[in-house]
Coordinates of C-alpha atoms in Angstrom, one line a residue:
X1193 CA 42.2 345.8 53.4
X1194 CA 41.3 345.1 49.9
X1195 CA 40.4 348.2 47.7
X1196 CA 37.1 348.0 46.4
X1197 CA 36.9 349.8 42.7
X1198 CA 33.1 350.5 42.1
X1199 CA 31.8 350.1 39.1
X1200 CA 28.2 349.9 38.0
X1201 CA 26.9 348.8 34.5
X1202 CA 23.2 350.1 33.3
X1203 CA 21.6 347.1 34.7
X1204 CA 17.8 346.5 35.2
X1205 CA 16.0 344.4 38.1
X1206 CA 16.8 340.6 37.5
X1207 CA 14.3 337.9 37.0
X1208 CA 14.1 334.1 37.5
X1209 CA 17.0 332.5 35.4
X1210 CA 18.6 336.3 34.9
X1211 CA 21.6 335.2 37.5
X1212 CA 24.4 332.7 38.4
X1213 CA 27.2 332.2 40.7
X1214 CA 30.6 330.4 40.5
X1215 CA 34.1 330.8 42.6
X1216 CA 36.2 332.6 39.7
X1217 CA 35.3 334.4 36.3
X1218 CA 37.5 334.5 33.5
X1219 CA 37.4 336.9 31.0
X1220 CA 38.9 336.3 27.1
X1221 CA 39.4 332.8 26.4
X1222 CA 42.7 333.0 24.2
X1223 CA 45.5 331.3 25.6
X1224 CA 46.0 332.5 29.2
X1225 CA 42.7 332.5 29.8
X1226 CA 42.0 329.1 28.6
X1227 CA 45.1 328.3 31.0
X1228 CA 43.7 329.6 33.9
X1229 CA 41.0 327.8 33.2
X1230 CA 42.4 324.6 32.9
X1231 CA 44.8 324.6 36.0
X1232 CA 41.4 326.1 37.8
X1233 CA 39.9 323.1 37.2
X1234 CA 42.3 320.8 37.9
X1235 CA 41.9 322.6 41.6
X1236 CA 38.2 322.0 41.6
X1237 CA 37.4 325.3 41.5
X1238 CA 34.1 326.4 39.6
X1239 CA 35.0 328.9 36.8
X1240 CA 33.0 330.2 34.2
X1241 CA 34.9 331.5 31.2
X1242 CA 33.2 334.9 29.1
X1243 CA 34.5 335.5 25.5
X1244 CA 32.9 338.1 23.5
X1245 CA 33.9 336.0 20.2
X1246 CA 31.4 333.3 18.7
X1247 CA 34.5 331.7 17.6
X1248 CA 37.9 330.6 18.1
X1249 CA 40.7 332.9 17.0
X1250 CA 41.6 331.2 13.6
X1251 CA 44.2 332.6 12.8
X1252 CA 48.1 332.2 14.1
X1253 CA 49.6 335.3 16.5
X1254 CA 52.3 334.3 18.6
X1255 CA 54.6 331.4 17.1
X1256 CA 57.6 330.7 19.3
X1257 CA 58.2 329.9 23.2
X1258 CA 60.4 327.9 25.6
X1259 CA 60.8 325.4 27.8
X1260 CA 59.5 327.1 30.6
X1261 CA 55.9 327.6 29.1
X1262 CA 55.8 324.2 28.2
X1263 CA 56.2 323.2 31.7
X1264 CA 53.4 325.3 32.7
X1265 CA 51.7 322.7 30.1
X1266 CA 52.8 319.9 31.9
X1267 CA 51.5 321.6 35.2
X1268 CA 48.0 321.4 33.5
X1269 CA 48.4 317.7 32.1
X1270 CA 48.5 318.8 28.4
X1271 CA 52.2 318.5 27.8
X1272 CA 51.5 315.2 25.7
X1273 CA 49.5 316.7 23.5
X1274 CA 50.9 319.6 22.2
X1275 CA 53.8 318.4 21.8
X1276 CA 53.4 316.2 18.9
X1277 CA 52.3 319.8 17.1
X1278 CA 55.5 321.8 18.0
X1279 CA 58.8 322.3 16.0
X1280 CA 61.5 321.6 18.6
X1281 CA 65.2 322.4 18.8
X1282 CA 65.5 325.1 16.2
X1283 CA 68.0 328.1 15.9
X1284 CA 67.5 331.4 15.5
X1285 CA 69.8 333.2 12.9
X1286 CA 70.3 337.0 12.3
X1287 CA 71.3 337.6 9.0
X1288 CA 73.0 340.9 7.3
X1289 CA 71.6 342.6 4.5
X1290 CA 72.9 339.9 1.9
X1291 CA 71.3 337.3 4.1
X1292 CA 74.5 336.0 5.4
X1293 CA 74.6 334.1 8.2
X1294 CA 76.5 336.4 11.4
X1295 CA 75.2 334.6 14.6
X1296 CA 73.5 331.4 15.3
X1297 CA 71.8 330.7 18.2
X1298 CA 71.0 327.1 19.6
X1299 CA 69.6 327.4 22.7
X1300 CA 71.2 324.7 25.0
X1301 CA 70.4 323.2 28.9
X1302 CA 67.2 322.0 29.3
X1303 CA 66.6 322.4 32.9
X1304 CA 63.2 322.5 32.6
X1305 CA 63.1 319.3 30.7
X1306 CA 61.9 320.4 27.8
X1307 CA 64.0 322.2 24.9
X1308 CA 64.3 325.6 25.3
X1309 CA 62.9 326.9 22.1
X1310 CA 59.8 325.4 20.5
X1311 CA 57.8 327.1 17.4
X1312 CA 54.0 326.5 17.3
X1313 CA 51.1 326.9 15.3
X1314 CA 48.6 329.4 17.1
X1315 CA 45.3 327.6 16.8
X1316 CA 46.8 324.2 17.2
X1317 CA 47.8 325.6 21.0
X1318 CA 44.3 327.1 21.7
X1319 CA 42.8 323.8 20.4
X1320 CA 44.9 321.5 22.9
X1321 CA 44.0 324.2 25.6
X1322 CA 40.2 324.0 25.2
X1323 CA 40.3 320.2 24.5
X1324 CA 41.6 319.9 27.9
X1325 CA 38.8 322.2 29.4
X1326 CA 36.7 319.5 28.5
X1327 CA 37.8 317.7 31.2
X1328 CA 36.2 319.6 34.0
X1329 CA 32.5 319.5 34.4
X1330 CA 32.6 322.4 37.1
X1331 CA 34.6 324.9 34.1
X1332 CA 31.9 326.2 31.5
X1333 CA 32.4 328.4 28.8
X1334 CA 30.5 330.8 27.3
X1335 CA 31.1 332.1 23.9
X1336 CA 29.5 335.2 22.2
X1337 CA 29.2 337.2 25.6
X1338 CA 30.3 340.5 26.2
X1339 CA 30.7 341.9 29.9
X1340 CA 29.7 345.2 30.1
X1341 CA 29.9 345.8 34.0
X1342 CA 31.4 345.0 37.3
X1343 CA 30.3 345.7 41.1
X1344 CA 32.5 344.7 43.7
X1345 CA 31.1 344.4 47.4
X1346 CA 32.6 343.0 50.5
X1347 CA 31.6 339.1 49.3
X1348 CA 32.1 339.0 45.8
X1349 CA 32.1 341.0 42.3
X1350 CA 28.8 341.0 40.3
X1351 CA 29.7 341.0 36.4
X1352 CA 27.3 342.0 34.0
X1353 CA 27.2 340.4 30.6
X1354 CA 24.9 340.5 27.5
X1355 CA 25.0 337.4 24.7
X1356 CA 24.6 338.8 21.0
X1357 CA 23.9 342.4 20.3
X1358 CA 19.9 342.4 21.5
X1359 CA 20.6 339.8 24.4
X1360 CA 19.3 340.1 27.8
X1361 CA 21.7 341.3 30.3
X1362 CA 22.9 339.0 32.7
X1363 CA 24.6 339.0 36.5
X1364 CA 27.1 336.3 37.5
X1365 CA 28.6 336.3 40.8
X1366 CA 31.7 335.2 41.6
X1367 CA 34.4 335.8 44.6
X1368 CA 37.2 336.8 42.2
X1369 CA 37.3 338.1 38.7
X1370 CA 40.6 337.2 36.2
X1371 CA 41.1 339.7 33.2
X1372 CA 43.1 337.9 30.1
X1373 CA 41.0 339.9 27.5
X1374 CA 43.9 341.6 25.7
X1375 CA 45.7 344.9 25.1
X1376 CA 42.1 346.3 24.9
X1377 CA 41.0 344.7 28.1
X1378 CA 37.6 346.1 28.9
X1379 CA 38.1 344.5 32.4
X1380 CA 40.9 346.9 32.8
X1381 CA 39.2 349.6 31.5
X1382 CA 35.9 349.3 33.5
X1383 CA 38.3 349.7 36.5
X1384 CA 40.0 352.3 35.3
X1385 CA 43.6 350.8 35.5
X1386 CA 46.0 353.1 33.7
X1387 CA 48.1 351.3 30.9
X1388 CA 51.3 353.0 30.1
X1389 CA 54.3 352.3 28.1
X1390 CA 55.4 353.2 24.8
X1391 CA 54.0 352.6 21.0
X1392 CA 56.9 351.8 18.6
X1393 CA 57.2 354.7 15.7
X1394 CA 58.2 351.7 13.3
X1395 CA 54.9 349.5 12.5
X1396 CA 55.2 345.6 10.6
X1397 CA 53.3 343.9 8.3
X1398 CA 52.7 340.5 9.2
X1399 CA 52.3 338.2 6.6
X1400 CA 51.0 334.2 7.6
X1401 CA 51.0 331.6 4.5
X1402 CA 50.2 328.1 4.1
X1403 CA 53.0 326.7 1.7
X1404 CA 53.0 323.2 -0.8
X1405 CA 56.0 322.2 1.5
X1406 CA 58.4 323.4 4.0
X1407 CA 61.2 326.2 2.5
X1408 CA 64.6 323.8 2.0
X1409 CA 66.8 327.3 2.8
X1410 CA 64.8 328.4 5.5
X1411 CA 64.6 326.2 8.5
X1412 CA 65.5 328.5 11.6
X1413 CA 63.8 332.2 12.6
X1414 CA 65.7 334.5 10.4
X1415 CA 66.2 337.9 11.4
X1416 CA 67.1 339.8 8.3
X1417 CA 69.1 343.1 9.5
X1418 CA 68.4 344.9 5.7
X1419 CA 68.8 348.6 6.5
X1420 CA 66.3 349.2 3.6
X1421 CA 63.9 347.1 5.0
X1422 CA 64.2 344.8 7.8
X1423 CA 62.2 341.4 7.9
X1424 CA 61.9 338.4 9.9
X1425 CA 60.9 334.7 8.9
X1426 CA 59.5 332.4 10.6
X1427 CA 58.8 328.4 9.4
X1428 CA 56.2 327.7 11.4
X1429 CA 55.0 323.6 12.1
X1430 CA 53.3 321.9 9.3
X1431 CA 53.6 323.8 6.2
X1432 CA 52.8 327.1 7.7
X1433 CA 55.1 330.0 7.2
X1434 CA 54.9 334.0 8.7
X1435 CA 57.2 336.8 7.4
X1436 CA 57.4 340.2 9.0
X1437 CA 58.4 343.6 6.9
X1438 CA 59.1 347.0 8.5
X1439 CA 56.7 349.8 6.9
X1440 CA 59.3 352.4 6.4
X1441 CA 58.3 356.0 6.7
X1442 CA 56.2 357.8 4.7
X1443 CA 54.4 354.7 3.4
X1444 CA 50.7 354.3 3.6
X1445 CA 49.6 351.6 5.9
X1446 CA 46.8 350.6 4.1
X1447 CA 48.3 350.4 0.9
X1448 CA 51.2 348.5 2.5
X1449 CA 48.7 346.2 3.8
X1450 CA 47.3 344.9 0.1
X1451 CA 47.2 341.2 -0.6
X1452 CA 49.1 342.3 -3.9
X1453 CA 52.0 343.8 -1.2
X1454 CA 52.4 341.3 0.7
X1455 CA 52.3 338.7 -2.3
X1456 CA 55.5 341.0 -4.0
X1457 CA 57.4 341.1 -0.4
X1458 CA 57.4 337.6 -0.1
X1459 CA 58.2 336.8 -3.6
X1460 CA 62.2 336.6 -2.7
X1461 CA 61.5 333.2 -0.6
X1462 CA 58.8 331.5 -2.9
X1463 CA 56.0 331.5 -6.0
X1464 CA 53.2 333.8 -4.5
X1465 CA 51.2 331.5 -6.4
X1466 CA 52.1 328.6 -4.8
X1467 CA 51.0 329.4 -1.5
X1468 CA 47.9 330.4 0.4
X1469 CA 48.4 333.8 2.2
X1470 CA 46.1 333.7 4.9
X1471 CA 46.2 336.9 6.8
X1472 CA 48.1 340.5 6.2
X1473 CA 47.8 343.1 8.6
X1474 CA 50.4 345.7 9.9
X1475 CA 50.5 346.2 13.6
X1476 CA 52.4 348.7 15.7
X1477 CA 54.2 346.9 18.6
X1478 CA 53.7 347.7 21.8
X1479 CA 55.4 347.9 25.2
X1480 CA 52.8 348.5 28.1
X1481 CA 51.7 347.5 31.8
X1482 CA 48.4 348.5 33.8
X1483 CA 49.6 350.6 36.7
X1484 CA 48.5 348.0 39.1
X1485 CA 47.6 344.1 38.5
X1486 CA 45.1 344.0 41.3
X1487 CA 42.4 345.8 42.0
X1488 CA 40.1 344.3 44.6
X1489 CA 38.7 340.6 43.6
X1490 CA 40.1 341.6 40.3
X1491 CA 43.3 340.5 38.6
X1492 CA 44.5 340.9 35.0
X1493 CA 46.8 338.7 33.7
X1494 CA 48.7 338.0 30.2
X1495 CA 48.2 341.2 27.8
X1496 CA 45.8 342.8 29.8
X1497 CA 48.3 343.4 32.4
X1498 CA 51.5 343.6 30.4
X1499 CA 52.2 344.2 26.3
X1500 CA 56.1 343.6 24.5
X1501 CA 57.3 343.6 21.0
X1502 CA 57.2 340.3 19.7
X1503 CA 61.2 340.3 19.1
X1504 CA 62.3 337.7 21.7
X1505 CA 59.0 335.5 20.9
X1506 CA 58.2 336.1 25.0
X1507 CA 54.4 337.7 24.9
X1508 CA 52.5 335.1 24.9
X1509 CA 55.0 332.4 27.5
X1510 CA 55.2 335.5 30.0
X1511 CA 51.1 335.7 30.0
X1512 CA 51.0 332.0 30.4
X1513 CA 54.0 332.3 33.2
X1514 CA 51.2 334.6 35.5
X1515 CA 48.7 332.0 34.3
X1516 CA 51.1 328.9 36.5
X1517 CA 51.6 332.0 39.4
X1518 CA 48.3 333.0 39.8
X1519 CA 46.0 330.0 39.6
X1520 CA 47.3 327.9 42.4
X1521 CA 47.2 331.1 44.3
X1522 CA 44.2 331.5 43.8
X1523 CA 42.4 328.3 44.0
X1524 CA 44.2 328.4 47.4
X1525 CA 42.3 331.3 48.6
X1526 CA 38.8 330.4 47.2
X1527 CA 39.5 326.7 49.2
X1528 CA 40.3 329.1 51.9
X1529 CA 43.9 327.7 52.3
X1530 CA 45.5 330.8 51.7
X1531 CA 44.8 334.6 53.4
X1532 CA 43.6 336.5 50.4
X1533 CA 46.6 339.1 51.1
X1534 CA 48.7 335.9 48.9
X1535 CA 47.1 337.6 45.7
X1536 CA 49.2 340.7 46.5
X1537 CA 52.5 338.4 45.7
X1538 CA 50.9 337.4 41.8
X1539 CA 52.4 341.1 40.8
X1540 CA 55.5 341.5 43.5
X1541 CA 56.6 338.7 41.6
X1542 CA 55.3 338.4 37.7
X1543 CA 56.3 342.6 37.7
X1544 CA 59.8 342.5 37.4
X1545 CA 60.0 339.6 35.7
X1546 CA 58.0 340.5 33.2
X1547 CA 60.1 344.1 32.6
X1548 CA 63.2 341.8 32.5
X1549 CA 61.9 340.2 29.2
X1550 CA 60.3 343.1 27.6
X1551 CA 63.6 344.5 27.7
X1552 CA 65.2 341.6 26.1
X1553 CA 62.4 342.0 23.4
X1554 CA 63.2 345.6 22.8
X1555 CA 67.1 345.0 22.9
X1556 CA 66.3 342.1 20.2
X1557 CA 64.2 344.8 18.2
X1558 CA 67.0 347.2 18.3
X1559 CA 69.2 344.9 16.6
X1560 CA 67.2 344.3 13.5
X1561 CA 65.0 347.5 13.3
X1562 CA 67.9 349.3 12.6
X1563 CA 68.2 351.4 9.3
X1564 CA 71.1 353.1 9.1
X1565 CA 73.9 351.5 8.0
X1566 CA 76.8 352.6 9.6
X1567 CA 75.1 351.5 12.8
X1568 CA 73.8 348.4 10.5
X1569 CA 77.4 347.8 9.7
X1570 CA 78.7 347.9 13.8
X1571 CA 76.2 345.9 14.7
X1572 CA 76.9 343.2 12.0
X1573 CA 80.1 343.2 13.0
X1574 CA 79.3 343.0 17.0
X1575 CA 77.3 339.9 16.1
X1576 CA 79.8 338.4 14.1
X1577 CA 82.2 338.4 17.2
X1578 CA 79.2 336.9 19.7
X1579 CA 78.8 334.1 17.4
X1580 CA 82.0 333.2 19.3
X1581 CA 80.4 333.3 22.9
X1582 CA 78.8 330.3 24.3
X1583 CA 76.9 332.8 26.5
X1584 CA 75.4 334.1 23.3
X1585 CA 75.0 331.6 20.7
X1586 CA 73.4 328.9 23.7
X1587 CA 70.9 331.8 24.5
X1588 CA 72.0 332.4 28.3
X1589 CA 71.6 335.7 27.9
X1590 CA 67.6 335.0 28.7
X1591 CA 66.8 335.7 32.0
X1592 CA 65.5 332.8 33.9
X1593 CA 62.5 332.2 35.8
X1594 CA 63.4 333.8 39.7
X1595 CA 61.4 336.5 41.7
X1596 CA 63.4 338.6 44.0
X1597 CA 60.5 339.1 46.2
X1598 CA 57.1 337.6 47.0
X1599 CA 55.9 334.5 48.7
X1600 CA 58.9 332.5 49.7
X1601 CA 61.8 332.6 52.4
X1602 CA 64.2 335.8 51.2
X1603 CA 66.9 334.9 53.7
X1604 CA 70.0 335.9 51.4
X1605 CA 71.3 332.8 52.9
X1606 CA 69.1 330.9 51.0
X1607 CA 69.3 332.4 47.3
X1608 CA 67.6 329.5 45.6
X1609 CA 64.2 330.5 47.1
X1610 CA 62.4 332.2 44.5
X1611 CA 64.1 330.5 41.4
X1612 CA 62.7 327.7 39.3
X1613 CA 63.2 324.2 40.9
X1614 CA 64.7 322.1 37.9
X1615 CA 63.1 319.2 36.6
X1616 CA 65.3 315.9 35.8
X1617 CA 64.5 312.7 34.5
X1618 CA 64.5 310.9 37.8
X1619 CA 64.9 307.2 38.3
X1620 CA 62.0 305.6 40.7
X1621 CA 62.7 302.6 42.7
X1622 CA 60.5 300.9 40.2
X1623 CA 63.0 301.0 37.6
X1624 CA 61.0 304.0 35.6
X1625 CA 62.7 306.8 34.2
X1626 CA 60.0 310.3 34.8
X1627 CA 60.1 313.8 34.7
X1628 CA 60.4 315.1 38.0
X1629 CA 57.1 317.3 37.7
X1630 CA 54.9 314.0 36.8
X1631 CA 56.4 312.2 40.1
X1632 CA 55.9 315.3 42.3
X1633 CA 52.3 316.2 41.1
X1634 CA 50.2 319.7 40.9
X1635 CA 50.9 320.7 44.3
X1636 CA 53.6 321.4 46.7
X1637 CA 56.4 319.2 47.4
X1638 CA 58.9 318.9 49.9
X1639 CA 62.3 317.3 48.3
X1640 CA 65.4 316.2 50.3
X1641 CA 69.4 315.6 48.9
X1642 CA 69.9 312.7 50.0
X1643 CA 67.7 312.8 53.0
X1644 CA 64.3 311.7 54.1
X1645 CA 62.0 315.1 55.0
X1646 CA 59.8 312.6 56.8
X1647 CA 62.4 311.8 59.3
X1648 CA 63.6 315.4 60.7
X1649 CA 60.2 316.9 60.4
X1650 CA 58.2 317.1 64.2
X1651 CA 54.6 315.5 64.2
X1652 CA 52.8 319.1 63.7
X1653 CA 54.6 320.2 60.5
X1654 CA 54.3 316.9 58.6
X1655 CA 50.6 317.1 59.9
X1656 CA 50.8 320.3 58.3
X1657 CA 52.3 318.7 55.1
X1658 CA 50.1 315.8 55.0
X1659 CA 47.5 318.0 54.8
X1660 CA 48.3 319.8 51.5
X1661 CA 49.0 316.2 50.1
X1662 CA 52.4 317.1 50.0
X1663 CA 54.8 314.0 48.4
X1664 CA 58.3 313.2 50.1
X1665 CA 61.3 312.7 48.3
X1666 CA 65.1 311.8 48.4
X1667 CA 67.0 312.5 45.9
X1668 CA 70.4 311.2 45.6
X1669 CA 72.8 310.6 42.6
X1670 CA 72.3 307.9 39.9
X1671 CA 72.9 304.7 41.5
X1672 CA 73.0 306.0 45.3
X1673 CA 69.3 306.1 46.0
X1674 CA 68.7 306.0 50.0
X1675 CA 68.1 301.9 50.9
X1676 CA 66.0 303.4 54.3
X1677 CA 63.1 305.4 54.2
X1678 CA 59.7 306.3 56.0
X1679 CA 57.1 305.1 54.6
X1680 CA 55.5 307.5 52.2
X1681 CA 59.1 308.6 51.1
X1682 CA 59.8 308.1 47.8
X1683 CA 63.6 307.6 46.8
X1684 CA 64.5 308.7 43.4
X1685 CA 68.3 308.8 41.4
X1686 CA 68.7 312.7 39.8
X1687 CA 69.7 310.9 36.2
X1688 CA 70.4 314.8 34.4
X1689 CA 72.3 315.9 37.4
X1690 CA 69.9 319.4 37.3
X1691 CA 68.3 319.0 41.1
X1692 CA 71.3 318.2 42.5
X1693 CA 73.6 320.8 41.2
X1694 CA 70.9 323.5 42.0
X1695 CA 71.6 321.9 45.8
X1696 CA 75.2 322.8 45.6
X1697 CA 75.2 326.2 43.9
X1698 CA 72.2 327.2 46.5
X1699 CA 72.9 325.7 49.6
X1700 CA 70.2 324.2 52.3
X1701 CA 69.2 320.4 53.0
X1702 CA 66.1 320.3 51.6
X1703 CA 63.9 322.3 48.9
X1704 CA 60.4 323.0 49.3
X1705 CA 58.5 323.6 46.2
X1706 CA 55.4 325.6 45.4
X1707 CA 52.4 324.2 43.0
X1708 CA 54.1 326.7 40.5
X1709 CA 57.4 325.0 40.8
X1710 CA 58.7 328.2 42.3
X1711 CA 61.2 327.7 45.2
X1712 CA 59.5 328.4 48.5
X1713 CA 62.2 327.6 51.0
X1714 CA 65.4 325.6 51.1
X1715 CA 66.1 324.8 55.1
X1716 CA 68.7 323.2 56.7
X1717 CA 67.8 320.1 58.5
X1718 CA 67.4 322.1 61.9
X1719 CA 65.8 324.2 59.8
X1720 CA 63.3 322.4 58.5
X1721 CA 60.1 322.2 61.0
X1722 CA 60.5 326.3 61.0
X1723 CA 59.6 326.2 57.2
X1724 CA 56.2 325.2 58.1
X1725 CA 55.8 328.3 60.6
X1726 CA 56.9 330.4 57.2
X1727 CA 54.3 328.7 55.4
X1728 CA 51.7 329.7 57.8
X1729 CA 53.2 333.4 57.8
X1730 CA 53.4 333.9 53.9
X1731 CA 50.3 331.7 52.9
X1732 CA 47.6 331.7 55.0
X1733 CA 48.4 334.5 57.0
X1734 CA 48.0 333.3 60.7
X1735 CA 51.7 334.5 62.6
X1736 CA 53.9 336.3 62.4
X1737 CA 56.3 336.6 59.2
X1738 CA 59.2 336.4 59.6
X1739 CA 62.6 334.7 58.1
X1740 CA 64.0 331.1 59.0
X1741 CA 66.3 331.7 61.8
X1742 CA 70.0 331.4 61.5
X1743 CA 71.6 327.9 61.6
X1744 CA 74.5 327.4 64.2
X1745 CA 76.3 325.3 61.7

């Protein structure tokens, strides 16, 4: 049974025009939220969008993510244009006190098909995202809205907003409720959600500059590991620039914080007076999760569900990771596909992902937060060494995108449910040369090595297949595509290599993919029509759950 918070705002009797209803409420319309609202709409799902800002956020917070996130903008058809704004295939460096080189790291594999390390310019990404909002005549946004309550009864939650300070207050009622309104989430707050974790001792000042031209000697993410004062920079697309300092102890924040500071810290790298700083602020990182992610018809996602030091450039991509997990499950349930009980998996699976990457930030914080130099001097020399490993230098070290548990088959047999299917360039038997994902489409997908799904599946499971608009495919190597198929079957050549090798190292005839690209089961051919019966188990709820059964092969 679903818990029901209560909450109640200081609400009057409503009159004519006072109310509205829609399927889903979004609150905070930075990134994630402007996410969720675009793969919402793409669903057909009616969402309304509250942001207590008048105006876009204009000015740059997160700069750096990976292949992963922009594959979540390819889920939402806005992979074309962002790209054209990001700075692709950089390194990132960590320097020693002198600013000599000790490790360089090139991210390398592309299984995502994109590269695996992109930098970006903030508002650029926000502007793509509500560009593409545009789109969807059922998604409205409202700007300059505060909510200041929520009611939750057995059909729906009742939020109450007010526009501008002297507004009249305002119910909308929805069926579910999605928090992405920051590390200050009043969503989160109104439900009383305890958000624990740790504040770093060591706060940064973050300084963001437009320059005359790009810096010739800086063109990677430089971590300088300066026991006397660690810094980061950051070249940023465009002619956009950030640099980050450590406030050391005993110095005044505010003072630290002066235009004239931040001018005489960046002086090393170029002419204060040839560039424009645009903001300087110090912030104190954080490393935080609410002690639940849903609460009823209520669900925080991005930081008001989860806060990391910026370190490993993974705050932001891990807040648009729940985004791709929890819109298709939840369009799903609203169509009234899915049991509502699917929402429980959004945080059995984001969780521990989620800690594994706030561990990597704080691990890449470590390293270059350090100020004493003995320690300084072991860990230059540590580094020095890993520039040696492939493992390091090619960034393997990242975890990859895989739940342990959650909505898919767990059968140990089957370890490759619950990892990311990859995504080639596949060859189509027109002669065209795609990524996998544009082929596949936004929902699920049922892909077979070197077989045809259509021909070992039993009348009721494709029926059940057909009816989520699922595509068939076969995927052989390059130049072995399968001459014979049903009709509806589309045979494709795995150019890259990525789909087929995650075959071999996983096992199982056939792959069945979620909207989210997650892997939801990977049967064996006598396997296969049992896959459905999961589906109807984990999604919507109606058997028995339980595991594929053991082949006899």
């Amino acid at each position: 049974m679903l818990r029901k918070d209560h909450t109640e705002s200081h609400a009057g009797p409503l009159s004519d025009g006072d109310s509205e209803s829609t399927d889903v409420v979004i609150v905070g319309y930075g990134p994630v939220g402007a996410m969720v609202a675009n793969l919402l709409g793409q669903a057909g799902i009616r969402t309304i969008v509250f942001e207590r800002d008048v105006k876009p956020h204009s000015m740059p917070r997160a700069g750096a993510t990976d292949d992963e996130v922009l594959r979540v903008f390819q889920a939402a058809g806005l992979a074309d244009q962002l790209l054209p704004l990001l700075d692709l295939g950089q390194s990132t460096q960590f320097r020693s006190a002198r600013s000599v080189p000790l490790v360089t790291m090139r991210p390398r594999g592309g299984r995502n098909g994109f590269p695996k390390l992109a930098f970006f310019y903030q508002p650029d990404l926000e502007r793509v995202l509500h560009e593409g909002i545009a789109r969807y005549p059922h998604v409205a946004v409202r700007t300059g809205v505060r909510v200041e309550g929520l009611h939750e009864d057995d059909d729906g939650v009742t939020v109450w907003t007010r526009g501008g300070a002297h507004g009249r207050q305002k119910a909308t009622r929805a069926r579910y409720v999605v928090a992405c309104d920051g590390g200050r989430s009043t969503v989160r707050n109104l439900r009383c959600i305890a958000f624990t974790g740790s504040t770093y001792a060591q706060p940064w000042l973050v300084v963001d500059a437009k320059l005359e031209a790009p810096l010739t000697d800086v063109t990677s993410f430089q971590f300088i590991g300066d026991p006397d004062r660690p810094a980061v920079t950051l070249p940023l697309p465009g002619t956009h620039h950030r640099w980050e300092f450590m406030v050391l102890p005993g110095e005044d924040r505010t003072e630290f914080a002066t235009l004239e500071n931040a001018r005489r810290l960046v002086s090393p790298w170029v002419d204060p007076d040839r560039i424009t700083i645009l903001r300087h602020i110090v912030y104190t990182f954080h490393a935080r999760t609410a002690a639940r992610w849903r609460s009823g018809r209520v669900l925080l996602a991005g930081d008001a569900a989860h806060l990391m030091p910026p370190f490993a450039g993974q705050g932001l991509g891990s807040g648009l990771r729940d985004a791709h997990n929890l819109a298709w499950k939840l369009a799903a349930v609203v169509a009234d596909d899915a049991d509502p009980s699917l929402l429980d998996s959004y945080e059995t699976e984001r969780r521990p992902h989620v800690t594994r990457m706030t561990w990597l930030t704080r691990f890449s914080g470590a390293l270059v937060q350090t100020r004493h130099r003995r320690v300084a001097t072991v860990r230059d020399v540590m580094l020095t060494k890993m520039a040696r490993l492939p493992y390091f230098t090619e960034g393997r070290f990242k975890p990859d995108l895989r739940y342990s548990s959650g909505a898919f088959e767990t059968s140990p047999r089957r370890a490759g449910a619950g990892h990311a299917f990859p995504q080639p360039t596949v060859r189509t038997p027109e002669g065209r040369m795609v990524p996998l994902d544009d082929l596949i489409g936004g929902g699920w997908a049922l892909i077979g090595r070197d077989l045809d799904p259509q021909v070992h599946l039993s009348s009721e499971s494709r029926a059940l297949w057909d009816t989520l608009g699922t595509p068939y495919l076969s995927l052989g190597r390059p130049g072995r595509r399968r001459a014979r198929h049903e009709a509806g079957t589309i045979a494709v050549e795995d150019l890259d290599g990525h789909a087929l090798d995650f075959f071999r190292r996983h096992g199982g005839d056939f792959a069945i993919v979620r909207p989210d690209r997650i892997v939801f089961a990977m049967p064996d051919i006598r396997e296969l029509d049992h896959a459905a019966d999961l589906y109807r188990a984990l999604i919507r709820g109606k058997s028995r759950r339980h595991p594929l059964p053991r082949s006899s092969v």
